[in-house]
Coordinates of C-alpha atoms and ligand atoms in Angstrom, one line a residue:
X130 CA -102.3 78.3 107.3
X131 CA -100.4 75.0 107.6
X132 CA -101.6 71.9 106.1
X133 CA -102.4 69.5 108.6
X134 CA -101.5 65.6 108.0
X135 CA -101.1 62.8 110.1
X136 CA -99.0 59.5 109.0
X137 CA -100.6 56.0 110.6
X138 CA -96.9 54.4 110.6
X139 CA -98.0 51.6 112.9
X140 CA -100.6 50.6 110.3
X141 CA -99.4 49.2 107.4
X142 CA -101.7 48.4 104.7
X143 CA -100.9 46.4 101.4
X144 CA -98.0 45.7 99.1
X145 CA -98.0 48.4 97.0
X146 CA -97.2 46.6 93.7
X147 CA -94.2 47.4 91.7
X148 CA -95.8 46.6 88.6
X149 CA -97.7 49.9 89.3
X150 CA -94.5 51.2 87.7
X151 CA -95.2 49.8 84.2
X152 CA -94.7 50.8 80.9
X153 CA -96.5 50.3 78.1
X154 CA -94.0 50.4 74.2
X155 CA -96.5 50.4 71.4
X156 CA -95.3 50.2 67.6
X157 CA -96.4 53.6 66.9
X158 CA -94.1 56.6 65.8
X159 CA -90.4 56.0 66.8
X160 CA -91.3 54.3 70.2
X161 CA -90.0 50.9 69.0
X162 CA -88.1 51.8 66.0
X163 CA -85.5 54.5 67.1
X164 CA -86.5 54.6 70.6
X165 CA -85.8 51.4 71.4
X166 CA -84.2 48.8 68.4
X167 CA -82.3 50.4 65.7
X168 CA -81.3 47.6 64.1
X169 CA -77.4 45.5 64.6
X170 CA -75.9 47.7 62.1
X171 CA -76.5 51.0 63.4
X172 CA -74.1 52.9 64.6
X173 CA -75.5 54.1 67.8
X174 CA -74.4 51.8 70.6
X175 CA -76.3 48.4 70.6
X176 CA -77.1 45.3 71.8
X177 CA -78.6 42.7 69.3
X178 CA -80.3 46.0 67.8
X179 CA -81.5 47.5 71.1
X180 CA -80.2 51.1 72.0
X181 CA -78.0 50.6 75.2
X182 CA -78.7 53.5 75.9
X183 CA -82.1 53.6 76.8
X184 CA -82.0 49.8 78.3
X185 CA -79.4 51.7 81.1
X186 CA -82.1 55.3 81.6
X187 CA -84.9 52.4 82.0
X188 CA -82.8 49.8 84.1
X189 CA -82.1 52.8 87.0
X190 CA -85.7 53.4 87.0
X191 CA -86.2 49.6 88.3
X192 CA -88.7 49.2 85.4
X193 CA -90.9 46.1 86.2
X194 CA -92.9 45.1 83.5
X195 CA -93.3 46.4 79.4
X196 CA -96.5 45.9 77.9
X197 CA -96.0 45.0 74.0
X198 CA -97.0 45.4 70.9
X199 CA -100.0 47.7 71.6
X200 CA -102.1 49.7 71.8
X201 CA -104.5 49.8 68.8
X202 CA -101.4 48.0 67.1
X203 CA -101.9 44.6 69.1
X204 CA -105.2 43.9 67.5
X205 CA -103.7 44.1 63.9
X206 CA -100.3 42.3 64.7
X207 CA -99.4 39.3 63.6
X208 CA -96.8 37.4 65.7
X209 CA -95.4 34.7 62.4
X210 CA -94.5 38.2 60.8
X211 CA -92.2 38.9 63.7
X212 CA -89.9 35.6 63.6
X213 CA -87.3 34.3 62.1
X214 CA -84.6 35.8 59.1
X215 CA -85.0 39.3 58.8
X216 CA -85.4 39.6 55.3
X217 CA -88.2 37.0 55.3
X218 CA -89.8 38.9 57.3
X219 CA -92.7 40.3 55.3
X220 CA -93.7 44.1 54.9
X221 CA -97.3 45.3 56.6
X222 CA -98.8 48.1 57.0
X223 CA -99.1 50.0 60.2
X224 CA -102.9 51.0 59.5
X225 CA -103.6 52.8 63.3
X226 CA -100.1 54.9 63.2
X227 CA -99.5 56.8 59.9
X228 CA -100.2 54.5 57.7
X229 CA -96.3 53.3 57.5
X230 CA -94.8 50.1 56.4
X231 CA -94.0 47.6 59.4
X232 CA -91.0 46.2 58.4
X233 CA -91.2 43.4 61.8
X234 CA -87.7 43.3 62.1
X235 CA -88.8 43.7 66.3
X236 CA -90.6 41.0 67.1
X237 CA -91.0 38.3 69.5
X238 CA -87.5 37.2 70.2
X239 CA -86.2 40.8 70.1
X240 CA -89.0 41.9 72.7
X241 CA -87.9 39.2 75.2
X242 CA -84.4 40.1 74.5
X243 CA -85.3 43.7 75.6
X244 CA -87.2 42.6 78.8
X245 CA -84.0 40.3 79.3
X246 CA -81.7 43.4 79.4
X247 CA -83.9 45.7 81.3
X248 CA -84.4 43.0 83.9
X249 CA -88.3 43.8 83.7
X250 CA -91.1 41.0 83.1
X251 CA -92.8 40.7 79.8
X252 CA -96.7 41.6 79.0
X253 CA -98.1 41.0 75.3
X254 CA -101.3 42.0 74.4
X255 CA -102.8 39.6 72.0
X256 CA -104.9 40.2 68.6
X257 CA -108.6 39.5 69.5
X258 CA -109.8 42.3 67.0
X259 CA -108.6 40.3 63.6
X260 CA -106.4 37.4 65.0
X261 CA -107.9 33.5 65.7
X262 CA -108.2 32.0 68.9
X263 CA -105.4 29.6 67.4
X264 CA -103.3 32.2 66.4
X265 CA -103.1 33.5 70.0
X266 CA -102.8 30.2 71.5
X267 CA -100.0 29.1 69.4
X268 CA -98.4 32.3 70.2
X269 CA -98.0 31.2 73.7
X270 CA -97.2 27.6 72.9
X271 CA -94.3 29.3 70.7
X272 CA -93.1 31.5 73.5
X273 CA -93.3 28.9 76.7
X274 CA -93.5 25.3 75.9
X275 CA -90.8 23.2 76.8
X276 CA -90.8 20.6 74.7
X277 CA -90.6 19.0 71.2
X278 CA -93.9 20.5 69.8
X279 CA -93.2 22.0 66.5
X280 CA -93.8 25.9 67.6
X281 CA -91.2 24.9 70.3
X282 CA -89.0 23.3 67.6
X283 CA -89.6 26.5 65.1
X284 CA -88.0 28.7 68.4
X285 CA -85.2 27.1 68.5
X286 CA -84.6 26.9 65.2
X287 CA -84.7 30.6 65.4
X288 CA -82.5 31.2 67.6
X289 CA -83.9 30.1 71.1
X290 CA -83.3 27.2 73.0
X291 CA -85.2 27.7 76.5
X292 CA -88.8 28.9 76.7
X293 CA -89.3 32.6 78.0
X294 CA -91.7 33.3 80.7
X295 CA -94.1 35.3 80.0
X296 CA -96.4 36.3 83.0
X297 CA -99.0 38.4 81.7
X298 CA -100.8 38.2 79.2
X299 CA -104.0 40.5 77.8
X300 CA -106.4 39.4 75.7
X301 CA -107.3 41.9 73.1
X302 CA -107.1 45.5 73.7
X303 CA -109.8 48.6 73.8
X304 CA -112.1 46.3 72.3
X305 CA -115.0 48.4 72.7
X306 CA -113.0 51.0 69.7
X307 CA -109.9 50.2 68.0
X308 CA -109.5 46.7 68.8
X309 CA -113.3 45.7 66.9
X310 CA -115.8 47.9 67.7
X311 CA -117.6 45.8 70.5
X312 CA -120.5 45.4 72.9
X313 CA -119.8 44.6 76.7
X314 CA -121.6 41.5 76.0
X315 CA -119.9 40.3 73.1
X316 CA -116.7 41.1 73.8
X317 CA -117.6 39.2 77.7
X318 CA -118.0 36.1 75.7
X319 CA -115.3 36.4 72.8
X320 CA -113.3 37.3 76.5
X321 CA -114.2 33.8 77.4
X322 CA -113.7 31.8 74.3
X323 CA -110.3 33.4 73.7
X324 CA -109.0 32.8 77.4
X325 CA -109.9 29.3 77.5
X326 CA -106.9 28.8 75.3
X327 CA -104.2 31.3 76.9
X328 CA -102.8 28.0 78.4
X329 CA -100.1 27.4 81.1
X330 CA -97.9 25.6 78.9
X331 CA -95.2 23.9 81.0
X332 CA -94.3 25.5 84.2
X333 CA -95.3 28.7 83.1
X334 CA -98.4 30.8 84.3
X335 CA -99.7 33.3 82.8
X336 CA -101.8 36.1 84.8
X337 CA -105.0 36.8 82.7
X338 CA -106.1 40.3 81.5
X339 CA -109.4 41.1 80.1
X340 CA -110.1 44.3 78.3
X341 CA -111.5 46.9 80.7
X342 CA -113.5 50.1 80.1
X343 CA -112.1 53.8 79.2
X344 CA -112.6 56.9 81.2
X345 CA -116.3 56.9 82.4
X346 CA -118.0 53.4 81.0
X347 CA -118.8 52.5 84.1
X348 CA -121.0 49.8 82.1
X349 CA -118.3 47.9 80.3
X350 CA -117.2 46.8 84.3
X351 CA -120.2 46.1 85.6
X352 CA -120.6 43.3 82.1
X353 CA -117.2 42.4 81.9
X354 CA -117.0 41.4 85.7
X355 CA -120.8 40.0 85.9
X356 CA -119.9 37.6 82.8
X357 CA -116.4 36.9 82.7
X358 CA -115.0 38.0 86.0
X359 CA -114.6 34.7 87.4
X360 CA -112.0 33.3 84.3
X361 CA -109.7 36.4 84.6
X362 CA -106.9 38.0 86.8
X363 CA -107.2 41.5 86.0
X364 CA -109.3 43.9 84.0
X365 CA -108.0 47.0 82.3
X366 CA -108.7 50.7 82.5
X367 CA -107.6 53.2 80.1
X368 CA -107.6 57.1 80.9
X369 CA -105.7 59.6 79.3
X370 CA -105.6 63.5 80.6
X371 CA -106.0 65.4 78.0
X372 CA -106.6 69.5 78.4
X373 CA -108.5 70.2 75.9
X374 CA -111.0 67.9 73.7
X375 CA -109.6 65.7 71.2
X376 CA -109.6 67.6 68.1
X377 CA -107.4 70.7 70.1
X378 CA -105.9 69.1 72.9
X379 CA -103.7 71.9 73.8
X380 CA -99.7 72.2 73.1
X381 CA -97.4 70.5 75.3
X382 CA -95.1 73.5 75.8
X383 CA -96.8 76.5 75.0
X384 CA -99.2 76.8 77.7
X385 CA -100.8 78.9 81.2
X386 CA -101.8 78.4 83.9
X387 CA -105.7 77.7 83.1
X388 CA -104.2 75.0 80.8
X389 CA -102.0 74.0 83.8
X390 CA -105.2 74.0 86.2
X391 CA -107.5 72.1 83.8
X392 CA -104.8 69.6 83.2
X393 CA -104.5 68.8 87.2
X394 CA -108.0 69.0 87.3
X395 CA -108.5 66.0 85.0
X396 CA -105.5 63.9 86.2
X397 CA -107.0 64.0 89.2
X398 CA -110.0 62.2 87.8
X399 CA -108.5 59.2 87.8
X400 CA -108.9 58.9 91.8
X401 CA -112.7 59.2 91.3
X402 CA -112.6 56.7 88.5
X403 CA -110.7 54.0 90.8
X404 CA -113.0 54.5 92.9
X405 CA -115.9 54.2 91.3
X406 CA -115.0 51.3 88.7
X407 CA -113.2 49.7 91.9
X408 CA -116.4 49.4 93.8
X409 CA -118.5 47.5 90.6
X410 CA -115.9 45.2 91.0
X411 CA -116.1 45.2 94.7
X412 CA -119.2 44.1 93.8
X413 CA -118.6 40.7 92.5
X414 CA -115.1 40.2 94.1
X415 CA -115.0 41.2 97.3
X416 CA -112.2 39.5 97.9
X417 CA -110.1 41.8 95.4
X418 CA -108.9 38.7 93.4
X419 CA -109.1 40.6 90.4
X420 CA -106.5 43.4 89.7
X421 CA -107.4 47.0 88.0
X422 CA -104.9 46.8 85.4
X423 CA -104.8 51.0 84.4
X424 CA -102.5 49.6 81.2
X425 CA -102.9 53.2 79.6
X426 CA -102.2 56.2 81.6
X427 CA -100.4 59.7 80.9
X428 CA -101.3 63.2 79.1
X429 CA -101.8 63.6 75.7
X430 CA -101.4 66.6 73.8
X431 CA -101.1 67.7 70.1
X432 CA -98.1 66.5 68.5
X433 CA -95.0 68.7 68.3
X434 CA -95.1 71.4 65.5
X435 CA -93.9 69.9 62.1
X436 CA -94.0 65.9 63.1
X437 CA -96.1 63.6 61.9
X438 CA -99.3 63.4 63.6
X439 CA -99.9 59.6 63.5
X440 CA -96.9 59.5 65.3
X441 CA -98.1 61.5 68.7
X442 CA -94.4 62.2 70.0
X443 CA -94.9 65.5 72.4
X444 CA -92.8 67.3 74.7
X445 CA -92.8 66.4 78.4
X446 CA -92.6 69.3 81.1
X447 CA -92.7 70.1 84.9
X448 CA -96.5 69.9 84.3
X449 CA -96.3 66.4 83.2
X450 CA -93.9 65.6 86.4
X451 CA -96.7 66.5 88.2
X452 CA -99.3 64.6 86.5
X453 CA -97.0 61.9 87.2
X454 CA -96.5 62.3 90.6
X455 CA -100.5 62.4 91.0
X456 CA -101.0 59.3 89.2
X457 CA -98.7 57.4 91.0
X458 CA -99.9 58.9 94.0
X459 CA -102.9 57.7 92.9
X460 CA -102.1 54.4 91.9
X461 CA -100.1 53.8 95.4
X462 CA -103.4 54.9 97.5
X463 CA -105.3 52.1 95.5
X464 CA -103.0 49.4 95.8
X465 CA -105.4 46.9 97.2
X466 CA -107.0 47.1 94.0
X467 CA -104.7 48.6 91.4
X468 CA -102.2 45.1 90.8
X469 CA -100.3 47.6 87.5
X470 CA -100.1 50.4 85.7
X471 CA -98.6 51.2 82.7
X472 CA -97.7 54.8 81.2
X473 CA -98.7 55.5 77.7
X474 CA -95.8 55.4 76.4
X475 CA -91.9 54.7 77.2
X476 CA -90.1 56.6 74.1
X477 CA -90.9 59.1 71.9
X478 CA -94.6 58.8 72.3
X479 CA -97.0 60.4 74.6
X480 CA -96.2 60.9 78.1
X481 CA -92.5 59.6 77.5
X482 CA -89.7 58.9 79.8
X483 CA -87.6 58.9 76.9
X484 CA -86.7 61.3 74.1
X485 CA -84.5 60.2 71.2
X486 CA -83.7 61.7 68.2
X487 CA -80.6 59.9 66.4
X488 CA -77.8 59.2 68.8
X489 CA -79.1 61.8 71.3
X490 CA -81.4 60.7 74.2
X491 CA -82.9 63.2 76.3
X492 CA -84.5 62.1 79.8
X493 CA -87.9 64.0 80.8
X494 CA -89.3 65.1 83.8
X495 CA -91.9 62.5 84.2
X496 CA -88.3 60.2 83.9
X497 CA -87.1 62.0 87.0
X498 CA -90.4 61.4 88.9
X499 CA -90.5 57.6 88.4
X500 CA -86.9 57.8 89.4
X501 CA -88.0 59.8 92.9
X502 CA -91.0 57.5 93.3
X503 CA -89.1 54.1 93.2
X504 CA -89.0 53.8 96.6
X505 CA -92.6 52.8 96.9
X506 CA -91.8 49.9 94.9
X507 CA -93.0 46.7 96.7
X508 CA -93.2 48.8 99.7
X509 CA -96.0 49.0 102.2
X510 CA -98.7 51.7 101.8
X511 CA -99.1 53.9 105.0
X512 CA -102.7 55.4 105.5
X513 CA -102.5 59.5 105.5
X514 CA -105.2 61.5 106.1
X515 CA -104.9 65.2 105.1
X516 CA -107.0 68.2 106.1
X517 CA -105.7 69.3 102.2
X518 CA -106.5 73.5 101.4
X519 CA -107.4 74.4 98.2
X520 CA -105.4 75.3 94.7
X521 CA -107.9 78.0 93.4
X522 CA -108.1 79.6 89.7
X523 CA -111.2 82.5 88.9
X524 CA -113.7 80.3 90.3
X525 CA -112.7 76.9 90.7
X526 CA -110.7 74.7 92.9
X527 CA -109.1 71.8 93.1
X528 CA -107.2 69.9 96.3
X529 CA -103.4 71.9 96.8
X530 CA -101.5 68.8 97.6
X531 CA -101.1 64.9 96.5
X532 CA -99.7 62.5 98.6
X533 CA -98.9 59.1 99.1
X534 CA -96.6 57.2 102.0
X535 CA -95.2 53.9 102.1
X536 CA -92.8 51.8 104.4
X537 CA -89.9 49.6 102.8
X538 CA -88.6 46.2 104.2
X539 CA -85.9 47.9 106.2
X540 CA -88.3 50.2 108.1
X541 CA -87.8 53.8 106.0
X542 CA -90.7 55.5 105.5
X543 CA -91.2 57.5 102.3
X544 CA -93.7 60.4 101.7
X545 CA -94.5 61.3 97.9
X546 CA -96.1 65.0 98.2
X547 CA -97.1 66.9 95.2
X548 CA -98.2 70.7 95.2
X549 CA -100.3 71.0 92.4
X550 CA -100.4 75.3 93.3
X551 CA -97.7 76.7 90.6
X552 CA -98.2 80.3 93.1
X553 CA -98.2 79.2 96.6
X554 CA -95.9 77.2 99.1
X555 CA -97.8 74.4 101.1
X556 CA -96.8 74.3 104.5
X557 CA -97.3 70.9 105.8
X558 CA -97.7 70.3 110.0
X559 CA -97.5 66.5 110.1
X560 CA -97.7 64.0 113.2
X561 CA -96.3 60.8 112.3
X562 CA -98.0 58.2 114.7
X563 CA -96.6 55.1 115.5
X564 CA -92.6 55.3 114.1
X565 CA -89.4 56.9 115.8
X566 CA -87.3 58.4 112.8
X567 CA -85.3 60.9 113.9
X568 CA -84.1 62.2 110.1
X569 CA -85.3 63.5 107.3
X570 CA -84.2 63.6 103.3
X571 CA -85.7 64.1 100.3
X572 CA -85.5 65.1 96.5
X573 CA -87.0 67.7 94.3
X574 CA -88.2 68.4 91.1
X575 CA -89.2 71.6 90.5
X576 CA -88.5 74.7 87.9
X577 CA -89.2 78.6 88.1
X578 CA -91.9 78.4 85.0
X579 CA -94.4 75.7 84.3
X580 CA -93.4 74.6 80.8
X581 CA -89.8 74.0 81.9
X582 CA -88.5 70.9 80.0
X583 CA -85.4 69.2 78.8
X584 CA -84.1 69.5 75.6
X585 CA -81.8 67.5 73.3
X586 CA -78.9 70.9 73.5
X587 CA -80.2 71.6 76.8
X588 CA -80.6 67.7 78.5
X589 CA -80.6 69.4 82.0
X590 CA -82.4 72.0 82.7
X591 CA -84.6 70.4 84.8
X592 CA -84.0 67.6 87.3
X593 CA -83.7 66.2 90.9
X594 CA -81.7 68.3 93.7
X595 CA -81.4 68.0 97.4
X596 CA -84.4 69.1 99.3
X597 CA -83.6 70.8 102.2
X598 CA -88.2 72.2 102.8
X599 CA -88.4 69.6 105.9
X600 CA -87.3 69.0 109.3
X601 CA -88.0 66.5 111.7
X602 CA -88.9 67.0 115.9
X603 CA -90.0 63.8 117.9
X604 CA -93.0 62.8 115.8
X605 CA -93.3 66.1 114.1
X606 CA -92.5 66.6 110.6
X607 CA -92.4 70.3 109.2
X608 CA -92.5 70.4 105.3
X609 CA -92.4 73.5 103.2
X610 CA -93.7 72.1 99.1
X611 CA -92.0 74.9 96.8
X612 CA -95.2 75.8 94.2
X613 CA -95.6 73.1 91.3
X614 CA -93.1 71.0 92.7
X615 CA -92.7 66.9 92.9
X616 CA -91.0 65.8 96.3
X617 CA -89.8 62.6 97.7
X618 CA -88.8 62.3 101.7
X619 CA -87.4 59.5 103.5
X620 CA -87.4 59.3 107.1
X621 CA -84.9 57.1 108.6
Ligands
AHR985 O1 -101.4 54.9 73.4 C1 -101.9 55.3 72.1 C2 -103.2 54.6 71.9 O2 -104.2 55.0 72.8 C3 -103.3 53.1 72.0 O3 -102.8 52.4 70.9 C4 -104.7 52.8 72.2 O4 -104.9 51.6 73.0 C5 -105.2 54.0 72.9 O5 -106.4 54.5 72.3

């Protein structure tokens, strides 16, 4: 039986944020060192240090803002030990990731340097865990001021004339674990002290984050928003979709289709937990002033067989597209209250875009989705309502299809559709109300198994085609989803 859907054209809802296209580069494993900088003297293709290679994958994705340095990293990071000669630089220890040496040779200026060739706005996450309130605020004063202080004079003696802009900013991060073990309530009031001094130095302004709650701590939000709501601009959330629990999260490769099920099952969570950590904040800002910030995002699976397992680089399949393309799906639905999102994490780590390994780069699925998906960019959600059937394994059940819509400056709508089924076709009947388009195109990513992924001798194997599932009469759109597949239409 068809799917029935109906698209509310003539009702345009909010901006949905590009920002909800983040990405989040930690210094953890080869994310920063070998997936991004590998130094001026390496002879893979560079600029300043920075893999060209990656800047150009990442600049056709329109990637709009790359949170930096961490992660658990941030709250042990010490910006002085990032700036100025290289060999100055001293030596530290990466306690979170391995235990390796932290050579700093990417610090500050490189990091702006990166978000200057990607075209994509800084975010740095600041040390509340073991760094001062002064350290933080001269961080800032070293990054933005225009004038003759002597952090401003110490940046251009490095190398840096003008003052970056840096636009957001977060203030510590999981502070309830890695970043210092905290109470709500304490961590409400360190919030407060430490923000006070994130100043607007010159004509820059800086978009406040607090730290926000994991998963299920619903109480975190309700403290967090009852104490400090009023001095910030967002509030994070972190959720990860993991398969299995955290001592045998499952492979990222070698799995079936119960693994597959449980792994949509949980990614689907995060609508539940929007909703529900949305509406404490609804609570004491109605107005939706403050921003979820869901700064962490992705799957996470054991590491790869043989690689070192502080270093959490995993393989990325056609189930991770998906888990993509439900997020974001997400993330779009929420927009009035979801201001960015940031995937966990760009390179080599996690739920990557971006596989390196020497010279070689490989691009994932989850790559190709955000590729898709760019459309919705800064576009206008569209309110769908779906009469959704059912995606059933031995006795459970989860929702068949995902879906988002959206309508861009110059009138196109665009219809993100997931099918979550890796068995069945969904065959979608949908009236769209309100708009006259009288064609239909689309992409998709799909593959004949589940575990189907690109590979460093095999770079192709999966990626967009031509979709030729839909057709379009008067208002009536026809779809056809292929099982486990990601889709993007546009309707001119
Ligand atoms: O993304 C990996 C780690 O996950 C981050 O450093 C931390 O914030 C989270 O626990």
């Amino acid at each position: 039986m068809a799917i029935k859907m109906v698209i509310n054209a003539d009702f345009p809802k909010e901006k949905i944020s590009k920002n909800i296209y983040g990405h989040f580069a930690e210094h953890l494993g080869r994310c920063i060192y070998g997936g991004f900088w590998v130094g001026k003297d390496s002879p893979i293709p560079n600029t300043d240090g920075i893999r060209i290679d990656v800047v150009e994958a990442l600049k056709k994705v329109d990637i709009p803002v790359l949170r930096w340095p961490g992660g658990c990293f941030a709250d042990e990071y010490h910006w002085r030990d990032g700036i100025g000669p290289y060999e100055d630089r001293p030596k530290t220890i990466n306690t979170h990731w391995g235990g390796v040496v932290e050579d700093n040779s990417f610090g500050t200026h490189e990091f702006f340097h990166l978000c200057e060739l990607l075209g994509a706005d800084p975010y740095i996450c600041g040390n509340v865990g073991s760094g001062t309130i002064q350290e933080m605020r001269e961080w800032i004063e070293y990054i933005t001021f225009d004038g003759p202080s002597s952090l401003a004079e110490l940046r251009k003696a490095n190398g840096r004339e003008k003052p970056w802009k840096l636009p957001y900013f977060g203030v510590g991060n999981e502070s309830w674990g890695c970043g210092g073990n905290m109470r709500p309530e304490y961590y409400a009031d360190l919030y407060r002290r430490y923000s006070t001094y994130v100043r607007n130095f010159s004509d820059n302004r800086i978009y406040k984050i607090a730290c926000g709650a994991s998963d299920f701590d619903f109480r975190w939000t309700e403290v967090l928003m009852r104490e400090a709501g009023r001095f910030m601009d967002g509030l994070s959330l972190h959720y990860y979709t993991v398969p299995g629990d955290w001592s045998n999260k499952g492979s990222a490769t070698e799995f079936d289709e119960r693994e597959w099920f449980v792994t949509m099952k949980k990614t689907l969570v995060m609508d539940d937990l929007i909703t529900r950590h949305s509406s404490i904040m609804d609570y004491y800002d109605p107005e939706k002033r403050v921003g979820l910030i869901v700064d962490e995002w992705g799957t996470w699976y054991d590491v790869e067989p043989g690689t070192n397992p502080g270093f959490l680089y995993q393989q990325n399949t056609l189930r991770d597209a998906l888990v993509a393309g439900i997020n974001l799906n997400i993330f779009n639905n929420h927009c009035d209250r979801v201001h960015m999102a940031n995937l966990a994490q760009t390179v080599n780590v996690l739920q990557a875009m971006i596989l390196t390994e020497g010279e070689r780069m490989v691009l994932t699925p989850t790559y190709h989705v955000f590729y898709m998906y760019k459309v919705h960019q800064n576009s206008r959600l569209l309110p769908v309502e779906i009469e959704n059937s059912q995606y059933s394994y031995k006795d459970d059940s989860i929702p068949q299809v995902s879906v988002s819509s959206s309508k861009d400056d110059q009138n196109r709508i665009h219809i993100s559709l997931c099918n979550l089924d890796p068995n069945s076709y969904a065959h979608i009947s949908c009236e769209l109300r309100g708009a006259d388009k009288s064609n239909v195109s689309g992409t998709i990513l799909t593959a004949d198994q589940m575990n189907v992924h690109n590979t460093f001798d095999e770079p192709d194997k999966i990626e967009p085609v031509e979709f030729h599932g839909a057709s379009i009469a008067g208002n009536s759109l026809d779809i056809k989803l292929p099982p486990k597949s990601v889709v993007v239409l546009t309707l001119e």
